[in-house]
PDB file of C-alpha atoms in Angstrom:
ATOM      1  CA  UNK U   1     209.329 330.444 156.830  1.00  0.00           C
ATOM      2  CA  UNK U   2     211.789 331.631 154.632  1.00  0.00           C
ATOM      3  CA  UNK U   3     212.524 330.335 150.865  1.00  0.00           C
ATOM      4  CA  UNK U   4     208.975 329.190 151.009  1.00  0.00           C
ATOM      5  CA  UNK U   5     208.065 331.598 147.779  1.00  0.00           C
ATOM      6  CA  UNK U   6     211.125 329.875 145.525  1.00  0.00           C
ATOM      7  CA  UNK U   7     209.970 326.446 146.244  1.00  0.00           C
ATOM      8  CA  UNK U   8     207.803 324.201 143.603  1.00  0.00           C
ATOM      9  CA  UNK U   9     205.602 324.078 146.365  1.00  0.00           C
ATOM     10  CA  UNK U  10     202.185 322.188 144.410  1.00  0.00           C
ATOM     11  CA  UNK U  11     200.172 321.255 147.528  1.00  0.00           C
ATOM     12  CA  UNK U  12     199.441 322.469 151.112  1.00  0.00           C
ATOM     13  CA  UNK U  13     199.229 319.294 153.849  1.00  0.00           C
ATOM     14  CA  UNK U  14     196.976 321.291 157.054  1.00  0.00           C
ATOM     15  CA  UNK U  15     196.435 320.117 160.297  1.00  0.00           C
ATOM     16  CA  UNK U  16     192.985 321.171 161.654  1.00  0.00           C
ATOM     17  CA  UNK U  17     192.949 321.926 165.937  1.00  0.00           C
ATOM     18  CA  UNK U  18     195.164 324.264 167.039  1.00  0.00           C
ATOM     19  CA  UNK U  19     196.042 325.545 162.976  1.00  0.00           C
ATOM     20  CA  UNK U  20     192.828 325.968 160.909  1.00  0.00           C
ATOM     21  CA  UNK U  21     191.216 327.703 164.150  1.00  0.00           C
ATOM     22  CA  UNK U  22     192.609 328.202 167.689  1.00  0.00           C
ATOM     23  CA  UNK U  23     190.053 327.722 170.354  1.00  0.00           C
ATOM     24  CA  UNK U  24     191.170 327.042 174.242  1.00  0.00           C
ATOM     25  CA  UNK U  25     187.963 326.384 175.666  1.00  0.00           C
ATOM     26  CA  UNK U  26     187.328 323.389 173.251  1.00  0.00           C
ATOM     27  CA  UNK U  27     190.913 322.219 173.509  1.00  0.00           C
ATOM     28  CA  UNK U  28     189.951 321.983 177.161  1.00  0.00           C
ATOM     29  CA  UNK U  29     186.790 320.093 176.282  1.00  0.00           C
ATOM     30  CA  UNK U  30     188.606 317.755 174.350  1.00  0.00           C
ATOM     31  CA  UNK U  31     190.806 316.686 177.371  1.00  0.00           C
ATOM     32  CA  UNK U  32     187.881 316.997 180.104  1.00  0.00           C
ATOM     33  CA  UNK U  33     186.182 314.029 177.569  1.00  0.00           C
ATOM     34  CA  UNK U  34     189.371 312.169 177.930  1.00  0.00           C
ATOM     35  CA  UNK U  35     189.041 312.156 181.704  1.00  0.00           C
ATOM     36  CA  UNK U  36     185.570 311.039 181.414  1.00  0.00           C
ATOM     37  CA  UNK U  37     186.920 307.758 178.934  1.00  0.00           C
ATOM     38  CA  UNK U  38     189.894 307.254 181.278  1.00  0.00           C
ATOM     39  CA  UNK U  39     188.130 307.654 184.554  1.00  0.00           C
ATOM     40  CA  UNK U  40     185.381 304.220 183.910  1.00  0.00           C
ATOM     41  CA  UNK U  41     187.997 302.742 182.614  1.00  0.00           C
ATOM     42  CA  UNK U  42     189.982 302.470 185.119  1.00  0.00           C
ATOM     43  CA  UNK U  43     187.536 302.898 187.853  1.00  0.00           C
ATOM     44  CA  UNK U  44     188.355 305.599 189.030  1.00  0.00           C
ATOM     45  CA  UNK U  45     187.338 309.444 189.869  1.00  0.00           C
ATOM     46  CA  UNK U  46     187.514 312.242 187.684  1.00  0.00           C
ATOM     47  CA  UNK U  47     190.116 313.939 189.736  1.00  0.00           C
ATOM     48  CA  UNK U  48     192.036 310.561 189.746  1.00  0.00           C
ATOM     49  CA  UNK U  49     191.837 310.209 185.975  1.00  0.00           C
ATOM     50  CA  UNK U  50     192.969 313.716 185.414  1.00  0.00           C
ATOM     51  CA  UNK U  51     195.881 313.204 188.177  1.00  0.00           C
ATOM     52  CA  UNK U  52     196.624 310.179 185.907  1.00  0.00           C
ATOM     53  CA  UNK U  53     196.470 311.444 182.687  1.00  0.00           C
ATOM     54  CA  UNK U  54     198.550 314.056 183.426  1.00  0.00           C
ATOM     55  CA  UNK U  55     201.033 311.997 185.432  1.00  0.00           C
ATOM     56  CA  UNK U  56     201.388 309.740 182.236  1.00  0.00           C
ATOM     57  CA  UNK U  57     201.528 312.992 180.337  1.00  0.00           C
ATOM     58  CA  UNK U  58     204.714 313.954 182.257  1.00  0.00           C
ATOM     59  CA  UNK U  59     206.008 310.735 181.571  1.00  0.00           C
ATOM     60  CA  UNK U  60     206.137 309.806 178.086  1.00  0.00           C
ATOM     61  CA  UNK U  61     207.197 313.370 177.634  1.00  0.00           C
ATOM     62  CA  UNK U  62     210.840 313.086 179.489  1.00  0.00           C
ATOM     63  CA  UNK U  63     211.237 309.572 178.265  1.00  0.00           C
ATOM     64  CA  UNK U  64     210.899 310.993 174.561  1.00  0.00           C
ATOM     65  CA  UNK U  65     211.660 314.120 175.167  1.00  0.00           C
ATOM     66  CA  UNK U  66     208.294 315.757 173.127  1.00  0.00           C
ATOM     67  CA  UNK U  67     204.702 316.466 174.299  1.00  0.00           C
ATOM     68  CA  UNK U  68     202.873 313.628 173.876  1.00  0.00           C
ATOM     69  CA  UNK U  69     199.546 313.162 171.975  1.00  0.00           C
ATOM     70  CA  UNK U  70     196.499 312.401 173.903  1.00  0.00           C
ATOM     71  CA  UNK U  71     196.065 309.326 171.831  1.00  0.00           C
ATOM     72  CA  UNK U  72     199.807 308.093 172.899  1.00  0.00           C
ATOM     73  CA  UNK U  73     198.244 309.359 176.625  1.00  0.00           C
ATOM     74  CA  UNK U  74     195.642 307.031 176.014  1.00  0.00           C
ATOM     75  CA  UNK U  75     197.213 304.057 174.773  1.00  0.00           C
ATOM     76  CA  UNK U  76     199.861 304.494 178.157  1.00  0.00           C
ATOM     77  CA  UNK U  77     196.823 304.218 180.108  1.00  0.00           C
ATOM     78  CA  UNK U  78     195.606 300.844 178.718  1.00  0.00           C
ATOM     79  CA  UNK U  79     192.941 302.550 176.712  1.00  0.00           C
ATOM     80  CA  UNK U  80     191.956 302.054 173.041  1.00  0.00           C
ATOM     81  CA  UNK U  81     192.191 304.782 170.286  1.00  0.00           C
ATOM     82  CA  UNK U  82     188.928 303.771 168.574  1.00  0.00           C
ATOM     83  CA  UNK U  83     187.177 303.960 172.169  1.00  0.00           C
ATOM     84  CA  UNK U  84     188.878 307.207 173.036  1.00  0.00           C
ATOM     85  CA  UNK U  85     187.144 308.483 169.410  1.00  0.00           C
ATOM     86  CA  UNK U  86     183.878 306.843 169.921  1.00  0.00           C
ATOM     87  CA  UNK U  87     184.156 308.763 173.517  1.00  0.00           C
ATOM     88  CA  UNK U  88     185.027 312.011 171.631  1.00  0.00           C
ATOM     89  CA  UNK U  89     182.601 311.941 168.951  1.00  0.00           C
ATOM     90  CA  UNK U  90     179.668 310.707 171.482  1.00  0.00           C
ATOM     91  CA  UNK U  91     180.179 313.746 173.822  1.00  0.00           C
ATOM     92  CA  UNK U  92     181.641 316.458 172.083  1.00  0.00           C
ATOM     93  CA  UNK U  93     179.937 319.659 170.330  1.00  0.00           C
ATOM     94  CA  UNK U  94     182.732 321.315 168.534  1.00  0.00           C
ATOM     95  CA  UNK U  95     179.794 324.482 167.429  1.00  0.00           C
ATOM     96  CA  UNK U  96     179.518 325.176 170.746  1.00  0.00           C
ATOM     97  CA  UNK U  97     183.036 326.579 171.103  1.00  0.00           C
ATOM     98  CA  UNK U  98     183.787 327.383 167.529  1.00  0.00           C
ATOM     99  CA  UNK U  99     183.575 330.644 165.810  1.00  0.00           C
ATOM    100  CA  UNK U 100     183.997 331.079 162.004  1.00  0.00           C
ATOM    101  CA  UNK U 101     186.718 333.644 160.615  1.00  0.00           C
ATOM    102  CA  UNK U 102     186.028 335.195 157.076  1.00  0.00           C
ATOM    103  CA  UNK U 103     189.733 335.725 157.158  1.00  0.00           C
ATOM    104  CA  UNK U 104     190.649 332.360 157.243  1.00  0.00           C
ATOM    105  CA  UNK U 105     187.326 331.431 154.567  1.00  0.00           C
ATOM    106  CA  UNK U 106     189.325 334.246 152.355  1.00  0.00           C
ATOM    107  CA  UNK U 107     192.592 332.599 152.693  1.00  0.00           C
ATOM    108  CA  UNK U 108     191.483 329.451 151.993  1.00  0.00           C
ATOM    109  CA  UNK U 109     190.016 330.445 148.800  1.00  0.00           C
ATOM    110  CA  UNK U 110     192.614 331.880 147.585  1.00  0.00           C
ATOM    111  CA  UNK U 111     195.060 329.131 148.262  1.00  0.00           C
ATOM    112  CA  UNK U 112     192.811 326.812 146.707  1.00  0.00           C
ATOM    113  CA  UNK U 113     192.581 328.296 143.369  1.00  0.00           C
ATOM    114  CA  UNK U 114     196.843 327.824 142.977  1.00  0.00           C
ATOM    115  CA  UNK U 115     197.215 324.454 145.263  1.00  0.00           C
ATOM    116  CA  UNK U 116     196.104 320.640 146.266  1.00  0.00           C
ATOM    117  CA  UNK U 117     194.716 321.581 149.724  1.00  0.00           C
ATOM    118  CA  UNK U 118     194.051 318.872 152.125  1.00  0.00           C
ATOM    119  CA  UNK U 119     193.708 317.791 155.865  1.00  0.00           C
ATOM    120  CA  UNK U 120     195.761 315.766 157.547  1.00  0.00           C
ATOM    121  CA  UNK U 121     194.779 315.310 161.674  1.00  0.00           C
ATOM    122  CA  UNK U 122     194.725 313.280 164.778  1.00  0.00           C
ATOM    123  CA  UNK U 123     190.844 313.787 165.274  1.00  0.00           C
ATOM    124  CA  UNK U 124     188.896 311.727 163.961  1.00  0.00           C
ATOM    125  CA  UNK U 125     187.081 312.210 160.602  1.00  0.00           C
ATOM    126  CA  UNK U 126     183.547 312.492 161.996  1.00  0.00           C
ATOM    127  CA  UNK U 127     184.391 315.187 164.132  1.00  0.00           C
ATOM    128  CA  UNK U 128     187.027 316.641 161.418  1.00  0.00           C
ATOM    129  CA  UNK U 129     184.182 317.025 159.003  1.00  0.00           C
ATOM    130  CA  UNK U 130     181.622 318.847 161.616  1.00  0.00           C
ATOM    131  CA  UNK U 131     184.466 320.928 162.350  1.00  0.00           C
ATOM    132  CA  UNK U 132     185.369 321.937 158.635  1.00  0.00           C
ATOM    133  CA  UNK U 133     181.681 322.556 157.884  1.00  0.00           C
ATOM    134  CA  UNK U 134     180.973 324.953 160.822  1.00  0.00           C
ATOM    135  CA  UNK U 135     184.137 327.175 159.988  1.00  0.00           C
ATOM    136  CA  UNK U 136     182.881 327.364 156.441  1.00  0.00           C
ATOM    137  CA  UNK U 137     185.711 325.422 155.205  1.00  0.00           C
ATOM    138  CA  UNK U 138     183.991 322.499 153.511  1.00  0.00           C
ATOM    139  CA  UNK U 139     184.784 322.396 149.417  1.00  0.00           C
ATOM    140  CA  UNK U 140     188.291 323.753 149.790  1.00  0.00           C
ATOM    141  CA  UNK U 141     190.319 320.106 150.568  1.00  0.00           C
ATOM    142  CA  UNK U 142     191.080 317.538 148.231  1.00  0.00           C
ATOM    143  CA  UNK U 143     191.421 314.789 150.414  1.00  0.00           C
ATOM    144  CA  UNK U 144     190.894 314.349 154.467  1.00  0.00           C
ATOM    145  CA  UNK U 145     192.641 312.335 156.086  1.00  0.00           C
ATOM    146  CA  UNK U 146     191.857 311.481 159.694  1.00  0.00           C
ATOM    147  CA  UNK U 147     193.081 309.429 162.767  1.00  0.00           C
ATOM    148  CA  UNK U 148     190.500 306.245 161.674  1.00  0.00           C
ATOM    149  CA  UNK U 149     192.020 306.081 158.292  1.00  0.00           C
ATOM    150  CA  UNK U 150     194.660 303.648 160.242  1.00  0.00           C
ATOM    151  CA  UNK U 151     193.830 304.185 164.024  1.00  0.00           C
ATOM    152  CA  UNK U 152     197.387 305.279 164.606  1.00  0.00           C
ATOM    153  CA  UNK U 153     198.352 308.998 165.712  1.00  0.00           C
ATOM    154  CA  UNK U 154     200.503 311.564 163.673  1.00  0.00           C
ATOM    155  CA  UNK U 155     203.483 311.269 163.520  1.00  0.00           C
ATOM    156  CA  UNK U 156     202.918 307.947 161.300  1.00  0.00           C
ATOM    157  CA  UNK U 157     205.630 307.485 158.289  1.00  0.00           C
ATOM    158  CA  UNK U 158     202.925 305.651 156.295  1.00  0.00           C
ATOM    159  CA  UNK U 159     200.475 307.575 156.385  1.00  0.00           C
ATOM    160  CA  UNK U 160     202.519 310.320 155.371  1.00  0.00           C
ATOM    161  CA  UNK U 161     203.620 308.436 152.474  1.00  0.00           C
ATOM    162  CA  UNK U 162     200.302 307.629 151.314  1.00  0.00           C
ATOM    163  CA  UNK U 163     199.254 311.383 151.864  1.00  0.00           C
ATOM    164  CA  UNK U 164     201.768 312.186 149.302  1.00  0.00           C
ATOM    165  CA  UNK U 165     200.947 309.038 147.048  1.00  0.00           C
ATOM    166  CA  UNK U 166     197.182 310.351 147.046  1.00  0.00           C
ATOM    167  CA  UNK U 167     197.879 313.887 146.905  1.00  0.00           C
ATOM    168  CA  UNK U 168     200.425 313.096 143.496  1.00  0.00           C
ATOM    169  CA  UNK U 169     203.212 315.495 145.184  1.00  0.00           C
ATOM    170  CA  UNK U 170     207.270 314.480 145.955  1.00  0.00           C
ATOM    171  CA  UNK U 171     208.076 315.513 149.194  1.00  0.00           C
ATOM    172  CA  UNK U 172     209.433 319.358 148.280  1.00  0.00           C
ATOM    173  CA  UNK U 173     205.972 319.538 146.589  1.00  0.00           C
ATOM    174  CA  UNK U 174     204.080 319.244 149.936  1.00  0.00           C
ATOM    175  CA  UNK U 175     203.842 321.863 152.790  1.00  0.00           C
ATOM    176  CA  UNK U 176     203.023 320.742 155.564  1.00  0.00           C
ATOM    177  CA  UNK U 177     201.125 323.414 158.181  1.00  0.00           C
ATOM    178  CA  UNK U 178     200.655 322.543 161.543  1.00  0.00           C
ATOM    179  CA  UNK U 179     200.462 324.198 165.406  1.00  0.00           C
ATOM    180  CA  UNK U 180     202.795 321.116 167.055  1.00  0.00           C
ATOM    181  CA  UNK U 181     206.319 320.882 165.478  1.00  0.00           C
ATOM    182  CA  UNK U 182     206.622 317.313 166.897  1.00  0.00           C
ATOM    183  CA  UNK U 183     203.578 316.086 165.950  1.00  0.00           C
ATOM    184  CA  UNK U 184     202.906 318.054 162.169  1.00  0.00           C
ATOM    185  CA  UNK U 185     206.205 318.952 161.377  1.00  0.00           C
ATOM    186  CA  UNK U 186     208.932 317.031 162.431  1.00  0.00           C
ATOM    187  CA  UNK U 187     208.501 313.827 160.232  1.00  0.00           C
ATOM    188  CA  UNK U 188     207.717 315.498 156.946  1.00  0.00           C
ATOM    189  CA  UNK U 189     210.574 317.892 157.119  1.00  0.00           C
ATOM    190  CA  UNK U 190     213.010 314.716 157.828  1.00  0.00           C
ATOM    191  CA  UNK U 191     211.554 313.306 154.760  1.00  0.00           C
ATOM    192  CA  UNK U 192     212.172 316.619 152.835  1.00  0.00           C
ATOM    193  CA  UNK U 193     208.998 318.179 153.084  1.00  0.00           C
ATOM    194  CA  UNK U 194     208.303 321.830 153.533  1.00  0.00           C
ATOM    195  CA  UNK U 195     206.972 322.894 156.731  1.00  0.00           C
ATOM    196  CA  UNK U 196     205.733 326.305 158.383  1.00  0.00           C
ATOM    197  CA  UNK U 197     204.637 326.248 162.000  1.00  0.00           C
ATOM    198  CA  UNK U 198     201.344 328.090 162.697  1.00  0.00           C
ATOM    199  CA  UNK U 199     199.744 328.691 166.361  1.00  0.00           C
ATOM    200  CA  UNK U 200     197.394 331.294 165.575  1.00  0.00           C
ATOM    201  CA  UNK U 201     195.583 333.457 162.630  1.00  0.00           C
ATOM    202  CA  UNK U 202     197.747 335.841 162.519  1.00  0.00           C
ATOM    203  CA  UNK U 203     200.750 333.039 162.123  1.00  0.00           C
ATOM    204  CA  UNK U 204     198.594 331.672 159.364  1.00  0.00           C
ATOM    205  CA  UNK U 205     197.428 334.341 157.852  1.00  0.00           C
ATOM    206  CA  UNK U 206     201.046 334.921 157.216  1.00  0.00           C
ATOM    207  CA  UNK U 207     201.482 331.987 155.187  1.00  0.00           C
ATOM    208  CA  UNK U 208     200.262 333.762 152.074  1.00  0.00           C
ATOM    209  CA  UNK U 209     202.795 336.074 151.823  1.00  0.00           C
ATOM    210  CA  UNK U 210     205.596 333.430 152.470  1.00  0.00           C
ATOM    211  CA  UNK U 211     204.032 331.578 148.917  1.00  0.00           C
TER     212      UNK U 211
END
């Protein structure tokens, strides 16, 4: 992302799944446990609920013309973010799926020691800090902030605002790192954020030679 290295960049904003690791099979997981909260719910079968979701999916996407979260998925469907999470966290086992990179460890480490580093993510922070453990990535953030901190999905205006207000930074003090430009990306860059899109390592291993 160029200019990125002649910024006053003080603080780095990451998203965690799909930009702190990259893993398809759990991504997968994490919509097959949707189907299985959807499918009860509206008593239906699992083929139906995936028919459904992905029918709602299509939806929301040309009326707003992004890719929809699973949460906004969710709430289209009559279901409830908190029991969507409580779903997630009951059934999932993110170290069955994950594997931990010393690159990104490294990286990490070294970011740490000349910025704020925090999370910011859609999952919730239960899972978020399993997650962040297993990859060896616990001690590195300042602050986490997940999807229960206001039950509302990124993008959210206020809780952007308060992860600057917590994190002490002005806008062009934040970077904001994320895999979904919609999603991460879109609202802190209208606000005058930073922003480098990452949907890989490799892509994020790259960030340290952009700062």
């Amino acid at each position: 992302m160029p200019g990125l290295a002649h910024s006053s960049i003080r603080g780095i904003v990451f998203d965690l799944d799909g930009t702190l690791y990259v893993s398809k099979p759990f991504a997968a997981t994490i919509q097959e446990a949707a189907v299985g909260y959807i499918a009860p719910l509206k008593g239906i079968s699992g083929d139906e609920a995936r028919l459904l979701i992905a029918a709602a999916r299509t939806r929301l996407s040309e009326m707003n013309g992004v890719t929809p979260t699973l949460s906004a998925v969710c709430i289209e469907l009559g279901g409830s973010i908190r029991d969507l999470h409580a779903a997630l966290e009951a059934q999932l086992r993110p170290e069955s799926y994950l594997v931990r990179d010393e690159r990104v460890i490294a990286l990490l480490d070294r970011l740490s020691q000349r910025f704020e580093l925090c999370v910011y993510t859609n999952n919730n922070r239960a899972l978020t800090t399993r997650i962040i453990a297993y990859l060896g990535l616990d001690g590195f953030f300042r602050h986490i902030f997940a999807i229960d901190d206001r039950w509302l999905a990124k993008p959210d205006e206020e809780m952007m605002e308060q992860v600057l207000d917590r994190l002490g930074l002005a806008p062009a003090e934040a970077l904001f790192v994320g895999d979904r430009y919609d999603v991460d990306l879109r609202l802190p860059e209208q606000r005058g954020c930073p922003v480098y899109l990452s949907q890989n390592v490799e892509q994020l291993l790259r960030l340290e030679e952009l700062l």
